[in-house]
């Protein structure tokens, strides 16, 4: 049973530290807990397993360089998020902040980008969990046939729905349940990844690596990438691997020190992930090289799942731990990722941009129960339909979510600049932290968004599928965004108050709340 919360707010509302009147539980998570949830949502074991191969295929030995360059806009955008959160700690994040800065239509489309990206990745996370679940069963029982069950569509979809339901159940029970689960799963995957990296370097030192290479300064030179398109493609992949840290902002109303802790947690999360990624990237590159040999990163047969191919040669008898780590990573992220769309939809319902039902919370757990279940149903239906239609369509849709990430991160970063525009001249710190740095991050990501849109029109982009001579990734990405426009128009007709700026009016940092 859920309890509705008022679906409107006025410009005089400023009760953010008390949950902005949304009914969320307050003070449930501290800095450490927020960082753990942030790392969980990024899902380093799952993300690296699928991103190392494609990234190396695009940029070669400049893999560490592209990870570092991709980190820069993430850090700059995180600074913008931190400043906005200090001024307006609100679970709606992109939706609320962009609506305040640019008005309802930009706020709606920014939040649509966030919702689309998270719903798409939820389906992918569940699919990865299924793959590694049956791989783990095969390793435990020494029965390779069990691993093939993931290719059985009915079995795959049914298992996926079970994972989705379990993750939804934990998220529905609120941050206390989420935090307890995440401490265990995140700690385990981080330990295994570091173990894998150390083992890879041991093989290099012992001369038993597949294609041993010494770490070179050239690996850290982004200008050595052979073309701008390859550079942008690599950046788009690196943006995806860092994506998810903003979940610590969506739980700001439930965090101790709601105006300061989430911002610090966001920056800390990105720094922790950078260190972890660099350790793994350098270890894999030193061990495997970029050839198309059996264990080389250029081998297309292993690029979709690098750890499945390299865990055995690198970790020996303990390779099963890597399967368990990726399974726990995808499962943990599946559960924590629910928080972003649920709280975004909660805020949209609260301010009247979605039906009032989305503003309901569970009295017992003080969580956005209705929105959490809605996110699970949409993601489950999407996965089931796409998996039945074609696995290529599913993976191209996941590729398109990188466009969504660049889109809504860029909008949010520029919302910071515009919201604080009247105070940028007050001090050098204000100019840098509220203007220049988030502005650069936002512009970079929007440039990457435009470039990716252009490149993805090529039929060879992604899986190579096309519709009318246009790449399927582009068609899917544009279709998702246009669907957001259609839904916005429908909501404008049904509940015009938000779109007239009545429930969430435009403002800037100099205006009294």
CSV table of C-alpha atoms in Angstrom, one decimal:
chain,number,residue,atom,x,y,z
A,1,UNK,CA,0.0,0.0,0.0
A,2,UNK,CA,1.3,3.5,-0.9
A,3,UNK,CA,0.6,6.9,0.3
A,4,UNK,CA,0.3,9.8,-2.2
A,5,UNK,CA,2.3,13.0,-1.7
A,6,UNK,CA,1.1,16.4,-3.0
A,7,UNK,CA,1.9,16.7,-6.6
A,8,UNK,CA,2.5,20.4,-6.7
A,9,UNK,CA,5.1,22.8,-5.4
A,10,UNK,CA,5.4,26.5,-5.5
A,11,UNK,CA,8.4,28.8,-5.8
A,12,UNK,CA,8.3,29.2,-2.1
A,13,UNK,CA,9.0,25.6,-1.4
A,14,UNK,CA,12.4,25.2,0.2
A,15,UNK,CA,12.1,22.2,2.5
A,16,UNK,CA,14.7,20.1,0.7
A,17,UNK,CA,16.5,19.1,3.8
A,18,UNK,CA,13.3,17.6,5.0
A,19,UNK,CA,12.7,15.6,1.9
A,20,UNK,CA,11.2,18.5,-0.2
A,21,UNK,CA,7.8,17.4,1.0
A,22,UNK,CA,8.1,14.2,-1.0
A,23,UNK,CA,8.0,11.9,2.1
A,24,UNK,CA,11.4,10.3,1.6
A,25,UNK,CA,13.3,9.1,4.6
A,26,UNK,CA,16.0,11.5,5.7
A,27,UNK,CA,19.5,10.9,7.0
A,28,UNK,CA,19.7,7.2,6.0
A,29,UNK,CA,23.1,7.3,4.2
A,30,UNK,CA,26.5,8.9,5.0
A,31,UNK,CA,29.5,9.6,2.8
A,32,UNK,CA,30.8,6.1,2.8
A,33,UNK,CA,27.4,4.5,2.1
A,34,UNK,CA,26.8,7.0,-0.7
A,35,UNK,CA,30.2,6.2,-2.3
A,36,UNK,CA,29.5,2.4,-2.0
A,37,UNK,CA,26.1,2.9,-3.7
A,38,UNK,CA,27.8,5.1,-6.4
A,39,UNK,CA,30.5,2.4,-7.1
A,40,UNK,CA,27.8,-0.2,-7.2
A,41,UNK,CA,25.7,1.6,-9.8
A,42,UNK,CA,28.8,2.1,-12.0
A,43,UNK,CA,29.4,-1.7,-11.7
A,44,UNK,CA,33.1,-1.8,-12.4
A,45,UNK,CA,33.4,-5.6,-12.9
A,46,UNK,CA,30.5,-5.8,-15.2
A,47,UNK,CA,31.4,-2.6,-17.1
A,48,UNK,CA,35.0,-3.5,-17.7
A,49,UNK,CA,34.1,-7.0,-18.8
A,50,UNK,CA,32.2,-5.5,-21.7
A,51,UNK,CA,34.1,-2.3,-22.3
A,52,UNK,CA,37.7,-3.2,-22.3
A,53,UNK,CA,37.6,-5.1,-25.6
A,54,UNK,CA,35.6,-2.6,-27.7
A,55,UNK,CA,37.6,0.3,-26.3
A,56,UNK,CA,40.9,-1.3,-27.1
A,57,UNK,CA,39.5,-2.2,-30.6
A,58,UNK,CA,38.8,1.5,-31.2
A,59,UNK,CA,41.9,3.2,-29.6
A,60,UNK,CA,44.4,0.4,-29.4
A,61,UNK,CA,47.2,0.8,-26.8
A,62,UNK,CA,45.9,4.3,-25.9
A,63,UNK,CA,43.3,2.5,-23.7
A,64,UNK,CA,44.6,4.1,-20.5
A,65,UNK,CA,44.7,7.5,-22.2
A,66,UNK,CA,41.1,7.3,-23.3
A,67,UNK,CA,40.0,6.3,-19.8
A,68,UNK,CA,41.8,9.3,-18.4
A,69,UNK,CA,40.4,11.7,-21.0
A,70,UNK,CA,36.9,10.3,-20.4
A,71,UNK,CA,37.4,10.9,-16.7
A,72,UNK,CA,37.9,14.7,-17.3
A,73,UNK,CA,34.3,15.6,-18.5
A,74,UNK,CA,32.9,13.3,-15.8
A,75,UNK,CA,34.8,15.2,-13.1
A,76,UNK,CA,33.8,18.6,-14.5
A,77,UNK,CA,30.2,17.6,-14.7
A,78,UNK,CA,30.3,16.2,-11.2
A,79,UNK,CA,31.5,19.7,-10.0
A,80,UNK,CA,28.4,21.2,-11.6
A,81,UNK,CA,26.2,18.6,-9.9
A,82,UNK,CA,27.8,19.4,-6.6
A,83,UNK,CA,27.2,23.1,-6.9
A,84,UNK,CA,23.6,22.6,-8.0
A,85,UNK,CA,23.0,20.2,-5.1
A,86,UNK,CA,24.3,22.7,-2.6
A,87,UNK,CA,21.8,25.2,-3.8
A,88,UNK,CA,18.9,22.8,-4.5
A,89,UNK,CA,19.2,19.3,-3.0
A,90,UNK,CA,16.3,17.6,-4.8
A,91,UNK,CA,15.9,13.9,-5.8
A,92,UNK,CA,14.8,15.1,-9.2
A,93,UNK,CA,18.4,16.2,-10.0
A,94,UNK,CA,18.5,16.8,-13.8
A,95,UNK,CA,14.7,17.2,-14.0
A,96,UNK,CA,14.5,19.8,-11.2
A,97,UNK,CA,17.7,21.7,-11.9
A,98,UNK,CA,17.2,22.0,-15.7
A,99,UNK,CA,13.6,23.0,-15.2
A,100,UNK,CA,14.7,25.7,-12.8
A,101,UNK,CA,17.5,27.0,-15.1
A,102,UNK,CA,16.0,26.5,-18.6
A,103,UNK,CA,12.3,25.9,-18.1
A,104,UNK,CA,9.9,22.9,-18.2
A,105,UNK,CA,10.6,21.6,-21.7
A,106,UNK,CA,14.4,21.4,-21.3
A,107,UNK,CA,13.9,19.9,-17.8
A,108,UNK,CA,11.5,17.3,-19.2
A,109,UNK,CA,13.8,16.3,-22.1
A,110,UNK,CA,16.9,16.2,-19.7
A,111,UNK,CA,15.0,13.9,-17.4
A,112,UNK,CA,13.8,11.8,-20.3
A,113,UNK,CA,17.4,11.2,-21.3
A,114,UNK,CA,18.1,10.1,-17.8
A,115,UNK,CA,15.1,7.8,-17.6
A,116,UNK,CA,15.8,6.3,-21.1
A,117,UNK,CA,19.5,5.6,-20.2
A,118,UNK,CA,18.7,4.0,-16.9
A,119,UNK,CA,15.8,1.9,-18.2
A,120,UNK,CA,17.9,0.7,-21.1
A,121,UNK,CA,20.8,-0.2,-18.9
A,122,UNK,CA,18.6,-2.0,-16.4
A,123,UNK,CA,17.6,-4.4,-19.1
A,124,UNK,CA,21.2,-5.0,-20.1
A,125,UNK,CA,22.3,-5.5,-16.5
A,126,UNK,CA,19.7,-8.1,-16.0
A,127,UNK,CA,20.8,-9.8,-19.2
A,128,UNK,CA,24.4,-9.8,-18.1
A,129,UNK,CA,23.4,-11.3,-14.7
A,130,UNK,CA,21.7,-14.1,-16.6
A,131,UNK,CA,24.8,-14.8,-18.7
A,132,UNK,CA,27.1,-15.0,-15.7
A,133,UNK,CA,24.6,-16.9,-13.6
A,134,UNK,CA,24.5,-19.8,-16.0
A,135,UNK,CA,28.3,-19.6,-16.6
A,136,UNK,CA,28.9,-19.8,-12.9
A,137,UNK,CA,26.6,-22.8,-12.6
A,138,UNK,CA,28.6,-24.5,-15.5
A,139,UNK,CA,31.9,-23.8,-13.7
A,140,UNK,CA,30.6,-25.1,-10.4
A,141,UNK,CA,29.1,-28.3,-11.8
A,142,UNK,CA,31.7,-28.7,-14.6
A,143,UNK,CA,28.8,-29.0,-17.0
A,144,UNK,CA,29.4,-26.7,-20.0
A,145,UNK,CA,25.9,-27.3,-21.3
A,146,UNK,CA,24.5,-25.2,-18.5
A,147,UNK,CA,26.3,-22.1,-19.9
A,148,UNK,CA,24.4,-22.6,-23.1
A,149,UNK,CA,21.1,-22.1,-21.4
A,150,UNK,CA,21.5,-18.4,-21.7
A,151,UNK,CA,21.0,-18.8,-25.5
A,152,UNK,CA,17.6,-20.4,-24.9
A,153,UNK,CA,15.4,-17.4,-25.3
A,154,UNK,CA,12.5,-18.5,-23.1
A,155,UNK,CA,14.9,-19.6,-20.3
A,156,UNK,CA,16.9,-16.4,-20.7
A,157,UNK,CA,13.9,-14.1,-20.5
A,158,UNK,CA,12.3,-16.0,-17.6
A,159,UNK,CA,15.6,-15.9,-15.6
A,160,UNK,CA,16.0,-12.2,-16.4
A,161,UNK,CA,12.6,-11.4,-15.1
A,162,UNK,CA,13.4,-13.2,-11.8
A,163,UNK,CA,16.6,-11.1,-11.4
A,164,UNK,CA,14.6,-7.9,-12.2
A,165,UNK,CA,12.0,-8.8,-9.6
A,166,UNK,CA,14.5,-9.5,-6.9
A,167,UNK,CA,16.4,-6.2,-7.5
A,168,UNK,CA,13.1,-4.3,-7.5
A,169,UNK,CA,12.1,-5.9,-4.2
A,170,UNK,CA,15.3,-4.8,-2.5
A,171,UNK,CA,15.1,-1.3,-3.9
A,172,UNK,CA,11.4,-1.1,-2.9
A,173,UNK,CA,12.4,-1.7,0.7
A,174,UNK,CA,14.4,1.6,0.7
A,175,UNK,CA,18.0,2.7,1.3
A,176,UNK,CA,18.6,0.6,4.5
A,177,UNK,CA,18.1,-2.6,2.6
A,178,UNK,CA,20.0,-1.3,-0.4
A,179,UNK,CA,23.0,-0.2,1.6
A,180,UNK,CA,23.3,-3.5,3.4
A,181,UNK,CA,23.4,-5.5,0.2
A,182,UNK,CA,25.8,-3.1,-1.5
A,183,UNK,CA,28.5,-3.2,1.1
A,184,UNK,CA,29.0,-6.9,0.6
A,185,UNK,CA,28.7,-7.0,-3.2
A,186,UNK,CA,30.8,-3.9,-3.9
A,187,UNK,CA,33.6,-5.0,-1.5
A,188,UNK,CA,33.8,-8.4,-3.1
A,189,UNK,CA,34.0,-7.2,-6.7
A,190,UNK,CA,36.6,-4.6,-5.9
A,191,UNK,CA,38.8,-7.2,-4.2
A,192,UNK,CA,38.5,-9.6,-7.2
A,193,UNK,CA,39.3,-6.9,-9.7
A,194,UNK,CA,42.5,-5.9,-7.8
A,195,UNK,CA,43.4,-9.6,-7.5
A,196,UNK,CA,43.0,-10.0,-11.2
A,197,UNK,CA,45.2,-6.9,-11.9
A,198,UNK,CA,48.0,-8.1,-9.6
A,199,UNK,CA,47.8,-11.6,-11.1
A,200,UNK,CA,48.2,-10.2,-14.6
A,201,UNK,CA,51.2,-8.2,-13.7
A,202,UNK,CA,52.7,-11.3,-12.0
A,203,UNK,CA,52.4,-13.2,-15.3
A,204,UNK,CA,54.1,-10.3,-17.1
A,205,UNK,CA,57.0,-10.3,-14.6
A,206,UNK,CA,57.3,-14.1,-14.8
A,207,UNK,CA,57.3,-14.2,-18.6
A,208,UNK,CA,54.1,-16.2,-18.8
A,209,UNK,CA,51.8,-13.5,-20.1
A,210,UNK,CA,50.1,-14.0,-23.5
A,211,UNK,CA,51.6,-10.9,-25.1
A,212,UNK,CA,53.7,-9.2,-22.4
A,213,UNK,CA,54.3,-5.5,-22.8
A,214,UNK,CA,55.9,-3.0,-20.5
A,215,UNK,CA,53.9,0.0,-19.5
A,216,UNK,CA,54.8,2.8,-21.9
A,217,UNK,CA,54.3,6.6,-21.8
A,218,UNK,CA,52.7,6.3,-25.2
A,219,UNK,CA,49.8,4.5,-23.7
A,220,UNK,CA,48.8,7.7,-21.9
A,221,UNK,CA,49.0,9.9,-25.1
A,222,UNK,CA,45.5,10.6,-26.4
A,223,UNK,CA,46.9,12.3,-29.5
A,224,UNK,CA,48.3,9.0,-30.7
A,225,UNK,CA,44.7,7.8,-31.5
A,226,UNK,CA,44.6,7.4,-35.3
A,227,UNK,CA,41.5,9.6,-36.0
A,228,UNK,CA,39.0,12.0,-34.4
A,229,UNK,CA,36.1,9.6,-35.0
A,230,UNK,CA,38.1,6.8,-33.2
A,231,UNK,CA,38.9,9.3,-30.4
A,232,UNK,CA,35.2,10.3,-30.0
A,233,UNK,CA,34.1,6.6,-30.2
A,234,UNK,CA,36.6,5.8,-27.4
A,235,UNK,CA,35.4,8.8,-25.3
A,236,UNK,CA,31.7,7.7,-25.8
A,237,UNK,CA,32.7,4.3,-24.4
A,238,UNK,CA,34.7,5.8,-21.5
A,239,UNK,CA,31.7,8.1,-20.7
A,240,UNK,CA,29.6,5.0,-20.4
A,241,UNK,CA,32.0,3.2,-18.1
A,242,UNK,CA,32.0,6.1,-15.7
A,243,UNK,CA,28.3,6.6,-15.9
A,244,UNK,CA,26.2,6.0,-12.8
A,245,UNK,CA,27.9,8.1,-10.2
A,246,UNK,CA,25.0,10.6,-10.3
A,247,UNK,CA,22.9,8.1,-8.3
A,248,UNK,CA,24.5,9.6,-5.2
A,249,UNK,CA,22.8,12.8,-6.1
A,250,UNK,CA,19.3,11.3,-6.6
A,251,UNK,CA,19.4,10.0,-3.0
A,252,UNK,CA,20.4,13.5,-1.7
A,253,UNK,CA,17.2,14.0,0.2
A,254,UNK,CA,17.9,10.7,2.1
A,255,UNK,CA,21.5,11.5,2.8
A,256,UNK,CA,23.1,12.9,6.0
A,257,UNK,CA,24.0,16.5,5.1
A,258,UNK,CA,21.8,16.6,2.0
A,259,UNK,CA,23.4,19.8,0.6
A,260,UNK,CA,27.1,18.8,0.9
A,261,UNK,CA,27.5,15.0,1.3
A,262,UNK,CA,26.1,13.9,-2.1
A,263,UNK,CA,28.5,16.3,-4.0
A,264,UNK,CA,31.5,15.0,-2.1
A,265,UNK,CA,30.4,11.4,-2.6
A,266,UNK,CA,30.0,12.0,-6.4
A,267,UNK,CA,33.6,13.3,-6.8
A,268,UNK,CA,35.0,10.6,-4.5
A,269,UNK,CA,33.2,7.9,-6.4
A,270,UNK,CA,34.7,9.0,-9.7
A,271,UNK,CA,38.2,9.2,-8.3
A,272,UNK,CA,37.9,5.7,-6.8
A,273,UNK,CA,36.6,4.3,-10.1
A,274,UNK,CA,39.4,6.0,-12.0
A,275,UNK,CA,42.1,4.3,-9.9
A,276,UNK,CA,40.4,0.9,-10.2
A,277,UNK,CA,39.9,1.2,-14.0
A,278,UNK,CA,43.5,2.3,-14.5
A,279,UNK,CA,44.8,-0.7,-12.5
A,280,UNK,CA,42.7,-3.2,-14.5
A,281,UNK,CA,43.4,-1.5,-17.9
A,282,UNK,CA,47.1,-1.5,-17.4
A,283,UNK,CA,47.1,-5.1,-16.2
A,284,UNK,CA,45.1,-6.4,-19.1
A,285,UNK,CA,47.0,-4.4,-21.7
A,286,UNK,CA,50.3,-5.5,-20.3
A,287,UNK,CA,49.2,-9.2,-20.2
A,288,UNK,CA,47.2,-9.4,-23.5
A,289,UNK,CA,48.4,-6.7,-25.9
A,290,UNK,CA,46.1,-5.7,-28.7
A,291,UNK,CA,46.6,-8.4,-31.3
A,292,UNK,CA,43.9,-10.6,-32.6
A,293,UNK,CA,45.4,-13.7,-31.1
A,294,UNK,CA,43.5,-16.0,-28.7
A,295,UNK,CA,43.8,-13.7,-25.7
A,296,UNK,CA,44.6,-10.5,-27.4
A,297,UNK,CA,42.3,-7.5,-26.9
A,298,UNK,CA,41.9,-7.3,-30.7
A,299,UNK,CA,40.3,-10.7,-30.9
A,300,UNK,CA,36.6,-10.0,-31.7
A,301,UNK,CA,35.6,-13.4,-30.1
A,302,UNK,CA,36.6,-12.2,-26.6
A,303,UNK,CA,35.7,-8.5,-26.9
A,304,UNK,CA,32.1,-8.9,-25.7
A,305,UNK,CA,33.3,-10.5,-22.5
A,306,UNK,CA,37.0,-10.1,-21.8
A,307,UNK,CA,36.9,-11.4,-18.3
A,308,UNK,CA,35.2,-14.7,-19.3
A,309,UNK,CA,38.2,-15.3,-21.7
A,310,UNK,CA,41.0,-14.0,-19.5
A,311,UNK,CA,40.0,-15.0,-16.0
A,312,UNK,CA,41.2,-18.6,-16.5
A,313,UNK,CA,44.6,-17.8,-17.9
A,314,UNK,CA,45.3,-15.0,-15.5
A,315,UNK,CA,43.8,-16.3,-12.2
A,316,UNK,CA,44.1,-20.0,-12.7
A,317,UNK,CA,42.0,-22.1,-10.3
A,318,UNK,CA,40.4,-19.0,-8.7
A,319,UNK,CA,38.9,-17.9,-12.0
A,320,UNK,CA,35.5,-18.8,-10.8
A,321,UNK,CA,35.7,-15.8,-8.5
A,322,UNK,CA,35.7,-13.5,-11.5
A,323,UNK,CA,32.5,-15.0,-12.8
A,324,UNK,CA,31.0,-14.5,-9.3
A,325,UNK,CA,32.4,-10.9,-9.2
A,326,UNK,CA,30.8,-10.0,-12.5
A,327,UNK,CA,27.5,-11.7,-11.5
A,328,UNK,CA,27.5,-9.8,-8.2
A,329,UNK,CA,28.5,-6.6,-10.0
A,330,UNK,CA,25.7,-6.7,-12.4
A,331,UNK,CA,23.2,-7.8,-9.7
A,332,UNK,CA,24.3,-5.0,-7.4
A,333,UNK,CA,24.1,-2.4,-10.1
A,334,UNK,CA,20.8,-3.7,-11.2
A,335,UNK,CA,19.4,-3.1,-7.8
A,336,UNK,CA,21.1,0.3,-7.1
A,337,UNK,CA,20.3,1.6,-10.6
A,338,UNK,CA,16.6,1.4,-9.8
A,339,UNK,CA,17.1,4.4,-7.5
A,340,UNK,CA,17.8,6.9,-10.3
A,341,UNK,CA,14.7,6.5,-12.4
A,342,UNK,CA,12.4,5.9,-9.4
A,343,UNK,CA,13.4,9.1,-7.7
A,344,UNK,CA,13.4,11.1,-10.9
A,345,UNK,CA,9.8,9.9,-11.6
A,346,UNK,CA,8.9,10.6,-8.0
A,347,UNK,CA,10.0,14.2,-8.4
A,348,UNK,CA,8.2,14.5,-11.8
A,349,UNK,CA,5.1,13.3,-10.1
A,350,UNK,CA,5.6,15.6,-7.2
A,351,UNK,CA,5.9,18.6,-9.4
A,352,UNK,CA,3.1,17.6,-11.7
A,353,UNK,CA,5.0,16.5,-14.8
A,354,UNK,CA,3.8,12.9,-14.5
A,355,UNK,CA,0.5,11.5,-13.0
A,356,UNK,CA,0.3,11.9,-9.2
A,357,UNK,CA,0.6,8.2,-8.7
A,358,UNK,CA,4.4,8.5,-9.3
A,359,UNK,CA,4.6,10.8,-6.3
A,360,UNK,CA,3.5,8.0,-4.0
A,361,UNK,CA,5.8,6.6,-1.3
A,362,UNK,CA,5.6,3.4,0.8
A,363,UNK,CA,4.6,4.3,4.4
A,364,UNK,CA,6.7,1.5,5.8
A,365,UNK,CA,10.0,2.0,3.9
A,366,UNK,CA,9.6,5.7,2.9
A,367,UNK,CA,10.7,4.8,-0.6
A,368,UNK,CA,9.2,5.7,-4.1
A,369,UNK,CA,7.5,2.3,-4.3
A,370,UNK,CA,5.1,3.0,-7.2
A,371,UNK,CA,7.9,4.6,-9.4
A,372,UNK,CA,10.3,1.7,-8.5
A,373,UNK,CA,7.8,-0.9,-9.7
A,374,UNK,CA,7.0,1.1,-12.8
A,375,UNK,CA,10.7,1.2,-13.7
A,376,UNK,CA,11.0,-2.5,-13.2
A,377,UNK,CA,7.9,-3.3,-15.4
A,378,UNK,CA,9.1,-1.0,-18.3
A,379,UNK,CA,12.7,-2.4,-18.2
A,380,UNK,CA,11.4,-6.0,-18.0
A,381,UNK,CA,9.0,-5.5,-20.9
A,382,UNK,CA,11.7,-3.8,-23.0
A,383,UNK,CA,14.2,-6.6,-22.4
A,384,UNK,CA,11.7,-9.4,-23.2
A,385,UNK,CA,10.6,-7.8,-26.4
A,386,UNK,CA,14.1,-6.9,-27.6
A,387,UNK,CA,15.6,-10.3,-26.7
A,388,UNK,CA,12.8,-12.0,-28.6
A,389,UNK,CA,13.2,-9.8,-31.7
A,390,UNK,CA,17.0,-9.8,-31.9
A,391,UNK,CA,20.0,-9.8,-29.7
A,392,UNK,CA,21.6,-7.3,-32.2
A,393,UNK,CA,18.7,-4.9,-31.6
A,394,UNK,CA,19.1,-5.2,-27.9
A,395,UNK,CA,22.9,-4.5,-28.0
A,396,UNK,CA,22.5,-1.6,-30.4
A,397,UNK,CA,19.9,-0.1,-28.1
A,398,UNK,CA,22.4,-0.4,-25.3
A,399,UNK,CA,25.0,1.3,-27.5
A,400,UNK,CA,22.6,4.1,-28.1
A,401,UNK,CA,22.3,4.8,-24.3
A,402,UNK,CA,25.7,6.4,-24.5
A,403,UNK,CA,24.0,9.1,-26.5
A,404,UNK,CA,21.4,9.6,-23.8
A,405,UNK,CA,24.1,9.9,-21.1
A,406,UNK,CA,26.0,12.6,-23.0
A,407,UNK,CA,22.8,14.4,-23.6
A,408,UNK,CA,21.4,14.6,-20.1
A,409,UNK,CA,24.8,15.1,-18.4
A,410,UNK,CA,25.6,18.0,-20.8
A,411,UNK,CA,22.2,19.6,-20.1
A,412,UNK,CA,22.7,19.4,-16.4
A,413,UNK,CA,26.2,20.8,-16.5
A,414,UNK,CA,25.1,23.8,-18.6
A,415,UNK,CA,22.1,24.2,-16.2
A,416,UNK,CA,24.7,24.9,-13.5
A,417,UNK,CA,26.3,27.7,-15.5
A,418,UNK,CA,23.0,29.3,-16.3
A,419,UNK,CA,21.5,29.0,-12.9
A,420,UNK,CA,24.5,30.6,-11.2
A,421,UNK,CA,25.2,33.1,-14.1
A,422,UNK,CA,24.5,36.2,-12.0
A,423,UNK,CA,27.1,35.4,-9.4
A,424,UNK,CA,30.0,34.2,-11.6
A,425,UNK,CA,31.7,37.6,-11.3
A,426,UNK,CA,31.7,37.6,-7.6
A,427,UNK,CA,34.9,35.6,-7.1
A,428,UNK,CA,37.4,33.5,-9.0
A,429,UNK,CA,36.1,30.3,-7.2
A,430,UNK,CA,32.5,31.0,-8.2
A,431,UNK,CA,33.6,31.6,-11.8
A,432,UNK,CA,35.6,28.3,-11.9
A,433,UNK,CA,33.3,26.0,-9.9
A,434,UNK,CA,29.9,27.3,-11.1
A,435,UNK,CA,30.8,28.5,-14.5
A,436,UNK,CA,34.0,27.6,-16.4
A,437,UNK,CA,34.6,24.0,-15.3
A,438,UNK,CA,31.0,22.6,-15.5
A,439,UNK,CA,30.5,24.6,-18.7
A,440,UNK,CA,33.5,22.9,-20.4
A,441,UNK,CA,32.3,19.5,-19.2
A,442,UNK,CA,28.8,20.1,-20.5
A,443,UNK,CA,30.0,21.4,-23.9
A,444,UNK,CA,32.4,18.5,-24.3
A,445,UNK,CA,29.6,16.0,-23.7
A,446,UNK,CA,27.2,17.7,-26.0
A,447,UNK,CA,29.9,17.7,-28.7
A,448,UNK,CA,30.4,14.0,-28.1
A,449,UNK,CA,26.6,13.5,-28.4
A,450,UNK,CA,26.4,15.3,-31.7
A,451,UNK,CA,29.5,13.5,-33.1
A,452,UNK,CA,28.1,10.1,-31.9
A,453,UNK,CA,24.8,10.9,-33.6
A,454,UNK,CA,26.7,11.7,-36.9
A,455,UNK,CA,28.9,8.6,-36.7
A,456,UNK,CA,26.1,6.2,-35.7
A,457,UNK,CA,24.3,7.1,-39.0
A,458,UNK,CA,26.8,4.8,-40.7
A,459,UNK,CA,25.3,1.3,-41.1
A,460,UNK,CA,28.6,-0.2,-39.9
A,461,UNK,CA,28.3,1.4,-36.5
A,462,UNK,CA,27.4,-1.0,-33.7
A,463,UNK,CA,26.2,-4.4,-34.8
A,464,UNK,CA,26.1,-3.3,-38.5
A,465,UNK,CA,22.3,-3.4,-38.7
A,466,UNK,CA,20.5,-0.7,-40.6
A,467,UNK,CA,17.1,0.6,-41.6
A,468,UNK,CA,16.9,2.3,-45.0
A,469,UNK,CA,20.6,2.7,-45.2
A,470,UNK,CA,20.9,4.4,-41.8
A,471,UNK,CA,22.6,2.8,-38.8
A,472,UNK,CA,20.3,1.1,-36.3
A,473,UNK,CA,22.1,2.8,-33.4
A,474,UNK,CA,21.2,6.3,-34.7
A,475,UNK,CA,17.6,5.2,-35.5
A,476,UNK,CA,17.1,3.8,-32.0
A,477,UNK,CA,18.7,6.8,-30.3
A,478,UNK,CA,16.7,9.4,-32.2
A,479,UNK,CA,13.5,7.4,-31.8
A,480,UNK,CA,13.9,7.3,-28.1
A,481,UNK,CA,14.4,11.0,-27.9
A,482,UNK,CA,11.5,11.8,-30.2
A,483,UNK,CA,9.3,9.5,-28.0
A,484,UNK,CA,10.2,11.8,-25.2
A,485,UNK,CA,8.9,14.7,-27.1
A,486,UNK,CA,5.6,12.8,-27.8
A,487,UNK,CA,5.1,11.9,-24.2
A,488,UNK,CA,5.9,15.5,-23.1
A,489,UNK,CA,3.2,16.8,-25.5
A,490,UNK,CA,0.7,14.3,-24.1
A,491,UNK,CA,1.5,15.3,-20.5
A,492,UNK,CA,1.3,19.0,-21.5
A,493,UNK,CA,-2.3,18.4,-22.6
A,494,UNK,CA,-3.2,16.5,-19.5
A,495,UNK,CA,-1.4,18.5,-16.8
A,496,UNK,CA,-0.4,21.9,-18.1
A,497,UNK,CA,0.6,23.4,-14.8
A,498,UNK,CA,4.1,22.1,-14.9
A,499,UNK,CA,4.6,23.1,-18.5
A,500,UNK,CA,3.4,26.6,-17.7
A,501,UNK,CA,6.1,26.9,-15.1
A,502,UNK,CA,3.6,27.0,-12.2
A,503,UNK,CA,4.7,24.0,-10.2
A,504,UNK,CA,8.4,24.3,-10.9
A,505,UNK,CA,9.1,27.9,-12.0
A,506,UNK,CA,12.3,29.1,-13.6
A,507,UNK,CA,14.7,30.9,-11.3
A,508,UNK,CA,18.4,31.6,-10.7
A,509,UNK,CA,20.7,31.6,-7.7
A,510,UNK,CA,20.1,35.2,-6.8
A,511,UNK,CA,16.3,34.8,-6.5
A,512,UNK,CA,14.7,34.2,-3.1
A,513,UNK,CA,13.5,30.5,-2.9
